[in-house]
Amino acid sequence: MAMEPEAFSPGGDDASSDSTCYQCSSCRADEERSCANSMRGRPKTRSLSASPALGSTKEFRRTRSLHGPCPVTTFGPKACMLQNPKSIMHIQDPASQRLTWNKPPKSVLVIKKIRDASLLQPFKDLCIYLTEVNNMIVYVEKKVLEDPAIMNDDSFGPVKKKFCTFSEDYDDISNQIDFIICLGGDGTLLYASSLFPGSVPPVMAFHLGSLGFLTPFNFENFQSQVTQVIEGNAALVLRSRLKVKVLKEHKEKKAMIQNGIEENGLISPSLEKELFKQAIQYQVLNEVVVDRGPSSYLSNVDVFLDGHLITTVQGDGVIVSTPTGSTAYAAAAGASMIHPNVPAIMITPICPHSLSFRPIVVPAGVELKIMLSPEARNTAWVSFDGRKRQEICHGDSISITTSCYPLPSICFQDPVSDWFDSLAECLHWNVRKKQNNFAIDEEEEF
């Protein structure tokens, strides 16, 4: 489903029909037909979805792409953009992103919030429906089945025997799951993301937790909603993730090798880097948080963008977040909230000791690098979606860029409506008592 390009005129809607049509080379083939017509004509109306969205009673039709118009790449009579074929890519209109199956789905991963008794019955009802009605293979974590309420339920025994189980950090299930169902709050979606270092199956999240900003589905009508997803009738929002690489020094190995060098001679720089560094990679859905940890001193970290030092953070720390994470810790630290379809990375300081350090948004394609400043008085600590917390010392580095593996989140209605509904219901965005109008005196009217 390719995006239908939007006609764009530098002179607005009043541009003459015989104006020259300019296109970027990535859109030229697609716009030949539209450029033959008058540039004042509106493009053909596009439907937000191929069929009515889940939970909606009427079809909503979008007349504009969620992407901006294709920009004119000629500037005045003689200037133009230098064309670089290697940098061209075509991005589908987010409004047209819908789920489809190459083959009927057969396996589903059910993620349940642990130690929550209120979720036991919904979990059982869902698993019975998936296994007995839809004849699907259900994967669950071993620790979910260790709950005494499930272990001691004899009526659930026949269903439980059909489960495939796995353990985090031990079993790789990335190529065995067709789609994921989350029962709980936003944390279950973050946990689902952490299980897949590569491609992520579509995720359907039911709101059975406390906040539920990322969980748009209610559980009351789960049978019909799950059936529509299995049939491929659902809109998607692709939530970008961050690819994070942590390089840490092997201090003990470094000391041992340096002692050997003093006796036997020098070591090559390339071998030194390979021996002294340990690389760990993560996929992050919300944010990477670098903070001062238990120390009473300010954190003092350098932030590099594509190899250039852009600032030094002196404060409690810094948050690097995705648009999905912009409504989490970053929002609490004063950042703007960004729709998940916007390709960007946010850099937000935590209590900076500066009156001018404002949160910033950078392009999604840049590479950020965070290191302790040489003047830092203490170490820093880093966490990834609130997990895997670890200490960062001098010589360690954190590299962050946008991952090519987004998390495909299934929408209840569509990406725009779901997001604004969550802002209103979960964060009470712009809730205020309405201002009264002026009372008009009837005598003064005449």
CSV table of C-alpha atoms in Angstrom, one decimal:
chain,number,residue,atom,x,y,z
A,1,MET,CA,0.0,0.0,0.0
A,2,ALA,CA,2.1,2.9,-1.2
A,3,MET,CA,1.4,6.5,-0.2
A,4,GLU,CA,-0.5,8.5,-2.8
A,5,PRO,CA,1.6,11.7,-3.1
A,6,GLU,CA,0.1,15.0,-2.3
A,7,ALA,CA,0.2,17.8,-5.0
A,8,PHE,CA,2.2,20.8,-3.7
A,9,SER,CA,2.3,24.3,-5.2
A,10,PRO,CA,4.7,27.0,-4.0
A,11,GLY,CA,2.0,29.6,-4.7
A,12,GLY,CA,-0.7,27.9,-2.7
A,13,ASP,CA,-4.2,27.0,-4.1
A,14,ASP,CA,-4.2,30.1,-6.4
A,15,ALA,CA,-1.2,29.0,-8.4
A,16,SER,CA,-1.9,28.9,-12.1
A,17,SER,CA,-2.6,25.6,-13.8
A,18,ASP,CA,0.2,26.1,-16.3
A,19,SER,CA,2.8,26.4,-13.6
A,20,THR,CA,5.8,24.1,-13.9
A,21,CYS,CA,5.5,21.0,-11.8
A,22,TYR,CA,8.6,20.3,-9.6
A,23,GLN,CA,9.1,17.0,-7.9
A,24,CYS,CA,11.8,15.4,-5.9
A,25,SER,CA,13.2,12.4,-7.7
A,26,SER,CA,11.8,9.9,-5.2
A,27,CYS,CA,8.3,11.1,-6.0
A,28,ARG,CA,8.7,11.8,-9.7
A,29,ALA,CA,7.4,8.5,-11.0
A,30,ASP,CA,4.4,8.6,-8.7
A,31,GLU,CA,3.5,12.2,-9.5
A,32,GLU,CA,3.6,12.2,-13.3
A,33,ARG,CA,-0.1,11.6,-13.5
A,34,SER,CA,-1.0,14.3,-11.0
A,35,CYS,CA,1.3,16.9,-12.5
A,36,ALA,CA,-0.4,16.6,-15.8
A,37,ASN,CA,-3.5,18.0,-14.2
A,38,SER,CA,-4.0,21.5,-12.7
A,39,MET,CA,-2.0,22.0,-9.5
A,40,ARG,CA,-5.1,23.6,-8.0
A,41,GLY,CA,-7.0,20.3,-8.0
A,42,ARG,CA,-7.2,18.4,-4.7
A,43,PRO,CA,-5.7,14.9,-4.8
A,44,LYS,CA,-8.1,12.0,-4.8
A,45,THR,CA,-9.6,11.4,-1.3
A,46,ARG,CA,-7.9,8.6,0.6
A,47,SER,CA,-9.7,6.5,3.2
A,48,LEU,CA,-8.0,6.2,6.5
A,49,SER,CA,-8.7,2.5,6.5
A,50,ALA,CA,-9.6,-0.1,3.9
A,51,SER,CA,-12.5,-1.1,6.1
A,52,PRO,CA,-14.2,0.4,9.2
A,53,ALA,CA,-11.7,0.7,12.0
A,54,LEU,CA,-12.1,-1.4,15.1
A,55,GLY,CA,-14.6,0.0,17.5
A,56,SER,CA,-15.9,2.6,15.1
A,57,THR,CA,-19.5,2.9,13.9
A,58,LYS,CA,-18.8,4.9,10.8
A,59,GLU,CA,-16.0,5.1,8.3
A,60,PHE,CA,-13.6,8.0,8.6
A,61,ARG,CA,-12.1,9.3,5.4
A,62,ARG,CA,-8.8,11.3,5.5
A,63,THR,CA,-8.2,13.7,2.7
A,64,ARG,CA,-4.6,14.4,3.4
A,65,SER,CA,-1.5,12.3,4.1
A,66,LEU,CA,-0.1,12.3,7.6
A,67,HIS,CA,3.2,13.2,5.9
A,68,GLY,CA,3.8,16.7,4.8
A,69,PRO,CA,3.6,17.5,1.0
A,70,CYS,CA,6.6,16.5,-1.2
A,71,PRO,CA,8.8,19.6,-1.0
A,72,VAL,CA,9.7,21.6,-4.1
A,73,THR,CA,13.5,21.1,-4.7
A,74,THR,CA,14.0,24.1,-7.0
A,75,PHE,CA,14.7,27.5,-5.3
A,76,GLY,CA,14.2,30.5,-7.5
A,77,PRO,CA,15.1,30.6,-11.2
A,78,LYS,CA,18.5,28.9,-11.0
A,79,ALA,CA,19.1,27.0,-7.7
A,80,CYS,CA,18.1,23.5,-7.0
A,81,MET,CA,18.8,20.6,-4.6
A,82,LEU,CA,21.8,18.4,-5.4
A,83,GLN,CA,20.3,15.0,-6.2
A,84,ASN,CA,21.8,12.0,-4.3
A,85,PRO,CA,20.2,8.7,-5.4
A,86,LYS,CA,21.6,6.8,-2.5
A,87,SER,CA,19.8,8.9,0.0
A,88,ILE,CA,16.3,8.4,-1.5
A,89,MET,CA,13.7,6.3,0.3
A,90,HIS,CA,10.0,6.0,0.0
A,91,ILE,CA,8.0,6.2,3.3
A,92,GLN,CA,4.4,5.0,3.3
A,93,ASP,CA,1.7,7.3,4.6
A,94,PRO,CA,1.1,6.3,8.2
A,95,ALA,CA,-2.7,6.7,7.7
A,96,SER,CA,-2.6,3.8,5.2
A,97,GLN,CA,-0.7,1.4,7.5
A,98,ARG,CA,-2.9,-1.6,8.0
A,99,LEU,CA,-2.2,-5.2,9.2
A,100,THR,CA,-2.3,-8.0,6.7
A,101,TRP,CA,-1.1,-11.6,6.9
A,102,ASN,CA,0.9,-13.5,4.4
A,103,LYS,CA,-0.4,-16.7,6.0
A,104,PRO,CA,-3.1,-17.2,8.7
A,105,PRO,CA,-1.5,-16.7,12.1
A,106,LYS,CA,-1.2,-19.8,14.2
A,107,SER,CA,0.8,-18.8,17.3
A,108,VAL,CA,0.3,-16.1,19.8
A,109,LEU,CA,2.3,-14.9,22.7
A,110,VAL,CA,0.2,-13.9,25.7
A,111,ILE,CA,2.0,-11.6,28.2
A,112,LYS,CA,0.3,-11.1,31.5
A,113,LYS,CA,1.2,-8.7,34.3
A,114,ILE,CA,2.8,-10.7,37.1
A,115,ARG,CA,1.4,-10.8,40.7
A,116,ASP,CA,-2.0,-9.2,39.7
A,117,ALA,CA,-4.9,-11.4,40.9
A,118,SER,CA,-7.4,-9.3,38.9
A,119,LEU,CA,-5.9,-10.5,35.6
A,120,LEU,CA,-6.2,-14.3,36.3
A,121,GLN,CA,-9.8,-14.6,35.0
A,122,PRO,CA,-9.2,-12.5,31.8
A,123,PHE,CA,-6.0,-14.5,31.2
A,124,LYS,CA,-7.9,-17.8,31.5
A,125,ASP,CA,-10.8,-16.6,29.3
A,126,LEU,CA,-8.4,-15.4,26.6
A,127,CYS,CA,-6.3,-18.5,26.6
A,128,ILE,CA,-9.4,-20.8,26.4
A,129,TYR,CA,-10.8,-18.7,23.5
A,130,LEU,CA,-7.4,-18.8,21.6
A,131,THR,CA,-6.8,-22.5,22.1
A,132,GLU,CA,-10.3,-24.0,21.9
A,133,VAL,CA,-12.1,-21.6,19.6
A,134,ASN,CA,-9.3,-20.5,17.3
A,135,ASN,CA,-7.1,-23.6,17.6
A,136,MET,CA,-4.0,-21.4,18.1
A,137,ILE,CA,-0.7,-22.3,19.7
A,138,VAL,CA,-0.3,-20.1,22.9
A,139,TYR,CA,3.1,-19.1,24.3
A,140,VAL,CA,3.4,-18.0,27.9
A,141,GLU,CA,6.2,-17.4,30.3
A,142,LYS,CA,7.0,-20.1,32.8
A,143,LYS,CA,6.7,-17.7,35.7
A,144,VAL,CA,3.1,-16.9,34.7
A,145,LEU,CA,2.2,-20.6,35.2
A,146,GLU,CA,3.9,-20.7,38.5
A,147,ASP,CA,1.2,-18.6,40.0
A,148,PRO,CA,-0.5,-20.7,42.7
A,149,ALA,CA,-4.0,-19.7,41.5
A,150,ILE,CA,-3.2,-21.1,38.1
A,151,MET,CA,-1.3,-24.2,39.3
A,152,ASN,CA,-4.1,-25.2,41.6
A,153,ASP,CA,-7.0,-24.6,39.1
A,154,ASP,CA,-7.9,-28.1,38.0
A,155,SER,CA,-10.5,-26.9,35.4
A,156,PHE,CA,-7.7,-24.9,33.7
A,157,GLY,CA,-5.4,-27.9,33.5
A,158,PRO,CA,-6.4,-29.2,30.0
A,159,VAL,CA,-5.8,-25.8,28.5
A,160,LYS,CA,-2.5,-25.3,30.4
A,161,LYS,CA,-1.1,-28.5,29.0
A,162,LYS,CA,-1.4,-27.0,25.5
A,163,PHE,CA,0.8,-24.1,26.3
A,164,CYS,CA,4.4,-23.6,25.0
A,165,THR,CA,6.5,-22.0,27.7
A,166,PHE,CA,9.7,-20.0,27.6
A,167,SER,CA,12.0,-18.1,30.0
A,168,GLU,CA,13.3,-14.6,29.4
A,169,ASP,CA,17.1,-14.4,28.5
A,170,TYR,CA,17.2,-18.2,28.0
A,171,ASP,CA,14.8,-19.0,25.1
A,172,ASP,CA,14.7,-17.3,21.7
A,173,ILE,CA,11.1,-17.2,20.5
A,174,SER,CA,11.5,-14.4,18.0
A,175,ASN,CA,10.8,-16.6,14.9
A,176,GLN,CA,8.0,-18.6,16.5
A,177,ILE,CA,5.4,-15.9,17.4
A,178,ASP,CA,2.9,-14.5,14.9
A,179,PHE,CA,1.4,-11.8,17.1
A,180,ILE,CA,1.3,-10.7,20.7
A,181,ILE,CA,-1.5,-10.0,23.2
A,182,CYS,CA,-0.7,-8.0,26.3
A,183,LEU,CA,-2.8,-8.0,29.4
A,184,GLY,CA,-1.9,-5.3,31.8
A,185,GLY,CA,-0.6,-1.7,31.6
A,186,ASP,CA,2.1,0.0,29.6
A,187,GLY,CA,4.8,-2.0,31.3
A,188,THR,CA,3.6,-5.2,29.6
A,189,LEU,CA,4.1,-3.5,26.1
A,190,LEU,CA,7.6,-2.4,27.1
A,191,TYR,CA,8.4,-5.9,28.3
A,192,ALA,CA,7.1,-7.4,25.0
A,193,SER,CA,9.4,-5.1,23.1
A,194,SER,CA,12.4,-6.2,25.1
A,195,LEU,CA,11.8,-9.9,24.2
A,196,PHE,CA,12.4,-9.1,20.5
A,197,PRO,CA,15.9,-7.7,19.6
A,198,GLY,CA,14.9,-7.9,15.9
A,199,SER,CA,11.6,-7.9,14.1
A,200,VAL,CA,8.6,-7.6,16.4
A,201,PRO,CA,5.3,-9.3,15.7
A,202,PRO,CA,2.1,-7.1,15.8
A,203,VAL,CA,1.1,-6.3,19.4
A,204,MET,CA,-2.5,-6.0,20.6
A,205,ALA,CA,-2.6,-4.4,24.1
A,206,PHE,CA,-5.6,-4.6,26.4
A,207,HIS,CA,-6.0,-2.0,29.1
A,208,LEU,CA,-5.9,-3.9,32.4
A,209,GLY,CA,-3.3,-1.9,34.3
A,210,SER,CA,-3.2,1.5,36.0
A,211,LEU,CA,-2.4,4.1,33.3
A,212,GLY,CA,-2.8,2.4,29.9
A,213,PHE,CA,-1.6,5.1,27.6
A,214,LEU,CA,-0.2,2.5,25.2
A,215,THR,CA,-3.0,0.0,25.7
A,216,PRO,CA,-6.1,1.1,23.7
A,217,PHE,CA,-8.3,-2.0,23.9
A,218,ASN,CA,-10.9,-2.8,26.6
A,219,PHE,CA,-11.3,-6.4,27.5
A,220,GLU,CA,-15.1,-6.6,27.6
A,221,ASN,CA,-15.5,-7.5,23.9
A,222,PHE,CA,-12.1,-9.3,23.5
A,223,GLN,CA,-13.5,-12.1,21.3
A,224,SER,CA,-14.7,-9.9,18.4
A,225,GLN,CA,-11.6,-7.7,18.7
A,226,VAL,CA,-9.2,-10.6,18.6
A,227,THR,CA,-11.1,-12.1,15.7
A,228,GLN,CA,-10.8,-9.0,13.6
A,229,VAL,CA,-7.0,-8.9,14.2
A,230,ILE,CA,-6.7,-12.6,13.2
A,231,GLU,CA,-8.7,-11.7,10.0
A,232,GLY,CA,-6.3,-8.9,9.3
A,233,ASN,CA,-8.8,-6.1,9.9
A,234,ALA,CA,-6.8,-3.6,11.9
A,235,ALA,CA,-4.9,-0.3,11.6
A,236,LEU,CA,-1.2,-0.1,12.8
A,237,VAL,CA,1.0,2.5,14.3
A,238,LEU,CA,4.7,1.8,13.9
A,239,ARG,CA,6.3,2.9,17.2
A,240,SER,CA,10.0,3.5,16.6
A,241,ARG,CA,12.6,2.0,18.9
A,242,LEU,CA,16.1,3.0,19.8
A,243,LYS,CA,19.1,0.8,19.1
A,244,VAL,CA,21.4,1.2,22.0
A,245,LYS,CA,25.0,0.0,22.2
A,246,VAL,CA,26.9,0.2,25.5
A,247,LEU,CA,30.7,-0.2,25.3
A,248,LYS,CA,32.2,-0.9,28.7
A,249,GLU,CA,35.8,-1.4,29.6
A,250,HIS,CA,37.1,-4.7,31.0
A,251,LYS,CA,39.1,-3.1,33.8
A,252,GLU,CA,40.5,-6.4,35.1
A,253,LYS,CA,41.5,-7.6,31.6
A,254,LYS,CA,42.9,-4.2,30.9
A,255,ALA,CA,45.1,-4.3,33.9
A,256,MET,CA,46.3,-7.8,33.1
A,257,ILE,CA,47.1,-6.9,29.5
A,258,GLN,CA,48.8,-3.7,30.5
A,259,ASN,CA,51.0,-5.6,32.9
A,260,GLY,CA,51.9,-8.0,30.1
A,261,ILE,CA,52.7,-5.1,27.8
A,262,GLU,CA,55.1,-3.6,30.2
A,263,GLU,CA,57.1,-6.9,30.0
A,264,ASN,CA,56.6,-7.9,26.4
A,265,GLY,CA,56.2,-4.6,24.4
A,266,LEU,CA,53.4,-2.6,22.7
A,267,ILE,CA,50.0,-3.7,21.6
A,268,SER,CA,48.3,-2.5,18.4
A,269,PRO,CA,45.5,0.1,18.9
A,270,SER,CA,42.9,-2.0,17.1
A,271,LEU,CA,43.6,-5.0,19.3
A,272,GLU,CA,43.6,-2.8,22.3
A,273,LYS,CA,40.1,-1.6,21.5
A,274,GLU,CA,38.8,-5.1,20.9
A,275,LEU,CA,40.3,-6.5,24.1
A,276,PHE,CA,39.4,-3.7,26.4
A,277,LYS,CA,35.8,-3.1,25.4
A,278,GLN,CA,32.7,-5.2,26.0
A,279,ALA,CA,29.6,-4.4,23.8
A,280,ILE,CA,26.0,-4.9,24.9
A,281,GLN,CA,23.0,-4.0,22.7
A,282,TYR,CA,19.4,-3.2,23.6
A,283,GLN,CA,16.2,-2.3,21.8
A,284,VAL,CA,14.4,0.5,23.6
A,285,LEU,CA,10.8,1.5,23.1
A,286,ASN,CA,10.4,4.4,25.6
A,287,GLU,CA,13.7,6.0,26.7
A,288,VAL,CA,17.3,5.7,27.7
A,289,VAL,CA,17.9,7.4,31.0
A,290,VAL,CA,21.4,8.5,32.2
A,291,ASP,CA,21.4,9.8,35.8
A,292,ARG,CA,23.7,10.5,38.7
A,293,GLY,CA,22.6,7.4,40.6
A,294,PRO,CA,23.2,7.4,44.4
A,295,SER,CA,25.8,10.1,44.2
A,296,SER,CA,25.1,13.5,45.7
A,297,TYR,CA,27.2,15.2,43.0
A,298,LEU,CA,25.8,16.6,39.7
A,299,SER,CA,26.0,14.2,36.8
A,300,ASN,CA,28.5,15.5,34.2
A,301,VAL,CA,28.1,13.8,30.8
A,302,ASP,CA,29.1,14.8,27.3
A,303,VAL,CA,26.5,14.4,24.5
A,304,PHE,CA,27.8,13.9,21.0
A,305,LEU,CA,25.7,14.0,17.8
A,306,ASP,CA,27.2,12.3,14.7
A,307,GLY,CA,30.7,12.6,16.3
A,308,HIS,CA,30.4,16.3,17.3
A,309,LEU,CA,30.1,17.4,20.9
A,310,ILE,CA,26.8,19.3,21.2
A,311,THR,CA,26.6,19.9,25.0
A,312,THR,CA,27.6,18.8,28.4
A,313,VAL,CA,24.8,17.9,30.8
A,314,GLN,CA,25.3,19.1,34.3
A,315,GLY,CA,22.3,18.1,36.5
A,316,ASP,CA,20.5,15.0,37.6
A,317,GLY,CA,20.8,13.4,34.2
A,318,VAL,CA,19.5,13.3,30.6
A,319,ILE,CA,16.7,11.4,28.9
A,320,VAL,CA,16.9,10.2,25.3
A,321,SER,CA,13.5,9.1,24.1
A,322,THR,CA,11.4,8.0,21.2
A,323,PRO,CA,8.2,9.8,20.3
A,324,THR,CA,6.4,7.0,22.2
A,325,GLY,CA,8.5,7.8,25.2
A,326,SER,CA,7.8,11.5,24.9
A,327,THR,CA,4.6,11.0,27.0
A,328,ALA,CA,6.5,9.1,29.7
A,329,TYR,CA,9.5,10.3,31.8
A,330,ALA,CA,10.3,13.0,29.2
A,331,ALA,CA,6.9,14.6,29.7
A,332,ALA,CA,7.4,14.7,33.4
A,333,ALA,CA,10.8,16.4,32.8
A,334,GLY,CA,9.2,19.2,30.8
A,335,ALA,CA,9.5,17.9,27.2
A,336,SER,CA,6.9,18.2,24.4
A,337,MET,CA,4.7,15.3,23.6
A,338,ILE,CA,5.3,14.0,20.0
A,339,HIS,CA,3.0,11.7,18.0
A,340,PRO,CA,4.6,8.3,17.4
A,341,ASN,CA,4.4,8.8,13.6
A,342,VAL,CA,6.8,11.7,13.8
A,343,PRO,CA,10.4,10.4,13.0
A,344,ALA,CA,12.5,12.0,15.8
A,345,ILE,CA,14.7,11.5,18.9
A,346,MET,CA,14.2,13.7,21.9
A,347,ILE,CA,16.9,14.9,24.3
A,348,THR,CA,15.6,16.1,27.6
A,349,PRO,CA,17.7,17.2,30.6
A,350,ILE,CA,16.7,16.1,34.1
A,351,CYS,CA,16.8,19.1,36.5
A,352,PRO,CA,19.7,20.8,34.7
A,353,HIS,CA,21.8,23.3,36.6
A,354,SER,CA,21.2,25.9,33.9
A,355,LEU,CA,18.4,28.4,33.1
A,356,SER,CA,18.7,27.9,29.3
A,357,PHE,CA,18.9,24.1,28.8
A,358,ARG,CA,15.6,23.3,27.0
A,359,PRO,CA,14.6,19.9,25.7
A,360,ILE,CA,15.4,19.5,22.0
A,361,VAL,CA,14.2,17.2,19.1
A,362,VAL,CA,16.7,15.9,16.6
A,363,PRO,CA,16.2,13.9,13.4
A,364,ALA,CA,15.6,10.2,13.7
A,365,GLY,CA,18.6,9.3,11.6
A,366,VAL,CA,21.4,10.9,13.8
A,367,GLU,CA,23.6,8.9,16.1
A,368,LEU,CA,24.0,10.1,19.6
A,369,LYS,CA,26.8,9.2,21.9
A,370,ILE,CA,26.9,9.8,25.7
A,371,MET,CA,30.1,9.6,27.8
A,372,LEU,CA,31.2,10.7,31.2
A,373,SER,CA,33.0,14.1,30.9
A,374,PRO,CA,36.7,14.0,31.8
A,375,GLU,CA,35.8,16.5,34.7
A,376,ALA,CA,33.1,14.3,36.1
A,377,ARG,CA,33.4,13.8,39.9
A,378,ASN,CA,31.4,10.6,40.0
A,379,THR,CA,30.1,7.8,37.7
A,380,ALA,CA,26.7,7.7,36.1
A,381,TRP,CA,24.0,5.1,35.8
A,382,VAL,CA,21.9,4.1,32.8
A,383,SER,CA,18.6,2.2,32.4
A,384,PHE,CA,16.7,1.1,29.3
A,385,ASP,CA,12.9,1.4,29.6
A,386,GLY,CA,13.4,1.3,33.3
A,387,ARG,CA,15.3,-2.0,33.2
A,388,LYS,CA,18.8,-3.4,33.0
A,389,ARG,CA,20.2,-0.6,35.2
A,390,GLN,CA,24.0,-0.4,35.2
A,391,GLU,CA,26.9,1.8,36.1
A,392,ILE,CA,28.7,3.9,33.5
A,393,CYS,CA,32.4,4.7,34.3
A,394,HIS,CA,35.1,6.7,32.7
A,395,GLY,CA,35.9,5.2,29.3
A,396,ASP,CA,32.5,3.7,28.8
A,397,SER,CA,30.1,5.0,26.1
A,398,ILE,CA,26.5,4.7,25.1
A,399,SER,CA,25.6,4.9,21.4
A,400,ILE,CA,22.0,5.6,20.4
A,401,THR,CA,20.3,5.7,17.1
A,402,THR,CA,16.8,4.8,15.7
A,403,SER,CA,16.3,1.1,15.2
A,404,CYS,CA,15.2,-0.3,11.9
A,405,TYR,CA,12.8,-2.6,13.8
A,406,PRO,CA,9.8,-0.7,15.1
A,407,LEU,CA,7.1,-2.1,17.3
A,408,PRO,CA,3.8,-2.5,15.2
A,409,SER,CA,1.1,-1.6,17.7
A,410,ILE,CA,-2.5,-2.5,16.7
A,411,CYS,CA,-4.9,0.5,16.9
A,412,PHE,CA,-8.4,0.5,18.3
A,413,GLN,CA,-9.5,3.2,15.8
A,414,ASP,CA,-6.6,4.8,14.0
A,415,PRO,CA,-3.1,6.3,15.0
A,416,VAL,CA,-4.4,9.9,15.5
A,417,SER,CA,-7.7,9.2,17.3
A,418,ASP,CA,-6.0,6.6,19.6
A,419,TRP,CA,-3.3,9.1,20.6
A,420,PHE,CA,-5.6,12.0,21.4
A,421,ASP,CA,-7.9,9.7,23.3
A,422,SER,CA,-5.0,8.6,25.4
A,423,LEU,CA,-3.9,12.2,26.0
A,424,ALA,CA,-7.4,13.1,27.2
A,425,GLU,CA,-8.2,10.0,29.2
A,426,CYS,CA,-4.8,9.1,30.8
A,427,LEU,CA,-3.0,12.5,31.1
A,428,HIS,CA,-6.1,14.8,31.2
A,429,TRP,CA,-4.4,17.0,28.6
A,430,ASN,CA,-5.6,20.6,28.7
A,431,VAL,CA,-8.4,20.0,31.2
A,432,ARG,CA,-9.7,23.3,32.4
A,433,LYS,CA,-12.9,24.8,33.5
A,434,LYS,CA,-14.4,26.7,30.5
A,435,GLN,CA,-14.5,30.5,30.6
A,436,ASN,CA,-18.0,32.0,30.8
A,437,ASN,CA,-19.2,34.3,28.0
A,438,PHE,CA,-20.1,37.9,28.7
A,439,ALA,CA,-23.6,38.5,30.1
A,440,ILE,CA,-25.4,40.9,27.7
A,441,ASP,CA,-27.7,43.3,29.4
A,442,GLU,CA,-31.0,43.4,27.5
A,443,GLU,CA,-31.5,47.1,28.1
A,444,GLU,CA,-28.0,47.9,26.7
A,445,GLU,CA,-28.8,45.9,23.6
A,446,PHE,CA,-31.5,48.4,22.6
